[in-house]
């Protein structure tokens, strides 16, 4: 199976049954977290002064919510990883590195955190069950054609959801093309990838 990470779908794979939509946990929890962070900001004391009880209370509440979000991400990641590992014996995974840039949006940060948690869960699960994991360097994976290997001259804008190859004319959803590129780069055969099931032993 080939796996590409993204914002809309946490994981897009070469198998339609194994795509993982972006979980919205977060959404209400994130608002909750933001509220506690604002409370902390209002209750902050000047330097070298002890924290007020209100500040400590808000900080405790914020920590509790962050923990909850992290646990939910891990849980979703593990459940998904279990299915992927059960149904495939070789995995080609985009070697995603979170950026956490200051200028990224909240949505991007949430997506990055979800991807990190899911990738960790997947690699752990695969190792536990003796699956082969190929980590694929992410450079140009959205620009290459999974069918003929041609590289597009320009990166697709994020709004463009369809990959159209100028060399061979292949048209496929952008993330599906990337997932397939993972397979090709890992040296796995894309044609048989969806059909392999791990040996029963
Ligand atoms: Zn092509």
Short mmCIF file of C-alpha atoms and ligand atoms in Angstrom, two decimals:
data_model
loop_
_atom_site.label_atom_id
_atom_site.label_comp_id
_atom_site.label_asym_id
_atom_site.label_seq_id
_atom_site.Cartn_x
_atom_site.Cartn_y
_atom_site.Cartn_z
CA UNK A 1 0.00 0.00 0.00
CA UNK A 2 1.20 3.53 -0.74
CA UNK A 3 0.40 6.25 1.79
CA UNK A 4 0.42 10.02 1.28
CA UNK A 5 -0.23 12.44 4.16
CA UNK A 6 -2.36 15.55 3.80
CA UNK A 7 -4.57 18.18 5.32
CA UNK A 8 -8.00 17.19 4.01
CA UNK A 9 -7.40 13.51 4.42
CA UNK A 10 -4.84 12.66 7.05
CA UNK A 11 -3.89 9.69 4.89
CA UNK A 12 -4.67 9.03 1.25
CA UNK A 13 -3.72 5.53 0.19
CA UNK A 14 -3.63 3.47 -2.96
CA UNK A 15 -6.50 1.48 -1.47
CA UNK A 16 -9.82 3.34 -1.31
CA UNK A 17 -10.86 1.29 1.70
CA UNK A 18 -7.95 2.56 3.76
CA UNK A 19 -8.10 6.33 3.31
CA UNK A 20 -8.24 8.20 6.60
CA UNK A 21 -10.26 11.42 6.58
CA UNK A 22 -9.02 14.24 8.77
CA UNK A 23 -10.63 13.81 12.15
CA UNK A 24 -12.28 16.88 13.50
CA UNK A 25 -11.36 16.22 17.08
CA UNK A 26 -10.01 18.90 17.73
CA UNK A 27 -12.42 21.37 16.49
CA UNK A 28 -14.43 21.82 19.65
CA UNK A 29 -11.45 20.87 21.80
CA UNK A 30 -9.26 23.41 20.00
CA UNK A 31 -11.77 26.18 20.70
CA UNK A 32 -11.78 25.05 24.28
CA UNK A 33 -7.99 25.12 24.39
CA UNK A 34 -7.88 28.61 22.87
CA UNK A 35 -10.29 29.81 25.54
CA UNK A 36 -8.09 28.50 28.35
CA UNK A 37 -5.04 30.02 26.71
CA UNK A 38 -6.76 33.39 26.63
CA UNK A 39 -7.63 32.93 30.28
CA UNK A 40 -3.97 32.25 31.00
CA UNK A 41 -2.93 35.37 29.12
CA UNK A 42 -5.32 37.52 31.14
CA UNK A 43 -4.17 36.05 34.43
CA UNK A 44 -0.46 36.19 33.73
CA UNK A 45 1.58 38.00 36.38
CA UNK A 46 4.62 40.20 35.71
CA UNK A 47 8.04 38.54 35.72
CA UNK A 48 9.41 37.24 39.02
CA UNK A 49 6.00 37.34 40.61
CA UNK A 50 4.34 34.13 41.71
CA UNK A 51 1.58 32.78 39.46
CA UNK A 52 -1.90 33.51 40.69
CA UNK A 53 -4.32 30.76 41.55
CA UNK A 54 -6.45 31.75 38.54
CA UNK A 55 -3.46 31.41 36.23
CA UNK A 56 -2.56 27.98 37.58
CA UNK A 57 -6.15 26.86 37.24
CA UNK A 58 -6.34 27.97 33.61
CA UNK A 59 -2.97 26.36 32.86
CA UNK A 60 -4.12 23.09 34.36
CA UNK A 61 -7.33 23.16 32.32
CA UNK A 62 -5.41 23.93 29.10
CA UNK A 63 -3.02 21.04 29.75
CA UNK A 64 -5.92 18.68 30.32
CA UNK A 65 -7.54 19.60 26.99
CA UNK A 66 -4.25 19.25 25.07
CA UNK A 67 -3.77 15.83 26.58
CA UNK A 68 -7.25 14.82 25.54
CA UNK A 69 -6.67 15.90 21.93
CA UNK A 70 -3.37 14.01 21.82
CA UNK A 71 -5.00 10.86 23.18
CA UNK A 72 -7.81 11.03 20.63
CA UNK A 73 -5.30 11.42 17.80
CA UNK A 74 -3.30 8.46 19.03
CA UNK A 75 -6.41 6.34 19.36
CA UNK A 76 -7.63 7.12 15.84
CA UNK A 77 -4.13 6.54 14.48
CA UNK A 78 -3.80 3.16 16.14
CA UNK A 79 -7.19 1.92 14.96
CA UNK A 80 -6.43 2.94 11.41
CA UNK A 81 -2.90 1.52 11.53
CA UNK A 82 -4.26 -1.79 12.71
CA UNK A 83 -6.48 -2.09 9.63
CA UNK A 84 -3.72 -1.04 7.24
CA UNK A 85 -1.21 -3.46 8.71
CA UNK A 86 -3.74 -6.29 8.80
CA UNK A 87 -4.51 -5.93 5.09
CA UNK A 88 -1.07 -5.22 3.60
CA UNK A 89 2.37 -6.68 3.98
CA UNK A 90 4.45 -3.91 2.46
CA UNK A 91 3.99 -0.23 3.18
CA UNK A 92 5.38 2.72 1.26
CA UNK A 93 4.93 5.72 3.52
CA UNK A 94 5.69 9.37 2.86
CA UNK A 95 8.43 10.33 5.29
CA UNK A 96 6.56 13.35 6.56
CA UNK A 97 8.40 15.87 8.73
CA UNK A 98 6.13 18.33 10.53
CA UNK A 99 7.14 21.93 10.01
CA UNK A 100 5.27 23.70 12.78
CA UNK A 101 6.16 27.04 11.27
CA UNK A 102 4.96 30.06 13.17
CA UNK A 103 3.06 31.36 10.18
CA UNK A 104 1.11 28.18 9.55
CA UNK A 105 -2.58 28.23 10.30
CA UNK A 106 -4.26 26.45 13.20
CA UNK A 107 -5.75 23.98 10.71
CA UNK A 108 -2.30 23.19 9.32
CA UNK A 109 -0.87 22.72 12.80
CA UNK A 110 -3.71 20.39 13.74
CA UNK A 111 -3.20 18.43 10.53
CA UNK A 112 0.55 18.18 11.14
CA UNK A 113 -0.01 16.90 14.65
CA UNK A 114 -2.57 14.37 13.41
CA UNK A 115 -0.16 13.15 10.71
CA UNK A 116 2.72 12.81 13.16
CA UNK A 117 0.60 10.80 15.59
CA UNK A 118 -0.79 8.60 12.82
CA UNK A 119 2.59 7.98 11.22
CA UNK A 120 4.10 7.00 14.57
CA UNK A 121 1.20 4.62 15.23
CA UNK A 122 1.57 3.09 11.77
CA UNK A 123 5.31 2.51 11.99
CA UNK A 124 4.95 0.99 15.46
CA UNK A 125 2.13 -1.28 14.36
CA UNK A 126 3.99 -2.37 11.22
CA UNK A 127 7.11 -3.17 13.20
CA UNK A 128 5.13 -5.15 15.73
CA UNK A 129 3.61 -7.29 12.99
CA UNK A 130 6.78 -7.70 10.96
CA UNK A 131 5.68 -5.67 7.92
CA UNK A 132 8.11 -4.02 5.56
CA UNK A 133 8.00 -0.22 5.84
CA UNK A 134 9.60 1.92 3.16
CA UNK A 135 9.89 5.55 4.18
CA UNK A 136 9.77 7.62 1.01
CA UNK A 137 11.44 11.03 0.79
CA UNK A 138 8.63 13.53 0.29
CA UNK A 139 10.36 15.76 -2.29
CA UNK A 140 8.41 16.14 -5.54
CA UNK A 141 5.91 13.44 -4.67
CA UNK A 142 3.08 15.73 -5.68
CA UNK A 143 4.75 16.66 -8.96
CA UNK A 144 5.63 13.26 -10.34
CA UNK A 145 3.32 11.15 -12.47
CA UNK A 146 2.80 7.74 -10.89
CA UNK A 147 2.18 6.19 -14.27
CA UNK A 148 5.02 7.36 -16.52
CA UNK A 149 7.37 9.00 -14.01
CA UNK A 150 7.37 12.40 -15.70
CA UNK A 151 7.80 15.38 -13.40
CA UNK A 152 5.52 18.38 -13.77
CA UNK A 153 7.36 21.64 -14.38
CA UNK A 154 5.55 23.47 -11.62
CA UNK A 155 4.16 22.37 -8.29
CA UNK A 156 0.40 22.10 -8.39
CA UNK A 157 -1.36 24.81 -6.43
CA UNK A 158 -3.02 23.29 -3.35
CA UNK A 159 -6.43 24.20 -4.71
CA UNK A 160 -5.85 21.92 -7.72
CA UNK A 161 -7.15 18.55 -6.60
CA UNK A 162 -6.57 16.67 -9.84
CA UNK A 163 -3.23 15.62 -11.26
CA UNK A 164 -3.08 15.68 -15.03
CA UNK A 165 0.13 14.42 -16.61
CA UNK A 166 1.30 16.47 -19.58
CA UNK A 167 3.52 13.62 -20.75
CA UNK A 168 1.21 10.61 -20.76
CA UNK A 169 -2.18 12.19 -20.18
CA UNK A 170 -2.95 10.27 -17.00
CA UNK A 171 -5.60 11.96 -14.87
CA UNK A 172 -6.08 11.04 -11.23
CA UNK A 173 -6.99 12.69 -7.94
CA UNK A 174 -3.91 14.51 -6.73
CA UNK A 175 -3.47 12.64 -3.45
CA UNK A 176 -4.11 9.26 -5.06
CA UNK A 177 -1.38 10.00 -7.59
CA UNK A 178 1.00 10.87 -4.72
CA UNK A 179 0.10 7.66 -2.86
CA UNK A 180 0.93 5.72 -5.99
CA UNK A 181 4.23 7.60 -6.37
CA UNK A 182 5.16 6.27 -2.90
CA UNK A 183 4.72 2.72 -4.16
CA UNK A 184 6.76 3.33 -7.28
CA UNK A 185 9.57 5.00 -5.33
CA UNK A 186 9.63 2.19 -2.80
CA UNK A 187 10.09 -0.25 -5.66
CA UNK A 188 6.76 -1.95 -5.02
CA UNK A 189 4.54 -2.98 -7.88
CA UNK A 190 1.55 -0.61 -8.00
CA UNK A 191 -0.52 -3.06 -10.07
CA UNK A 192 -0.56 -5.72 -7.40
CA UNK A 193 -0.47 -3.48 -4.34
CA UNK A 194 -4.19 -3.51 -3.72
CA UNK A 195 -4.45 -7.23 -4.18
CA UNK A 196 -1.77 -8.45 -1.81
CA UNK A 197 -2.93 -9.77 1.45
CA UNK A 198 -0.37 -10.82 3.99
CA UNK A 199 0.36 -14.48 4.32
CA UNK A 200 -1.62 -16.08 7.14
CA UNK A 201 1.51 -17.05 9.10
ZN1 LIG B 1 2.43 10.49 -16.89
#
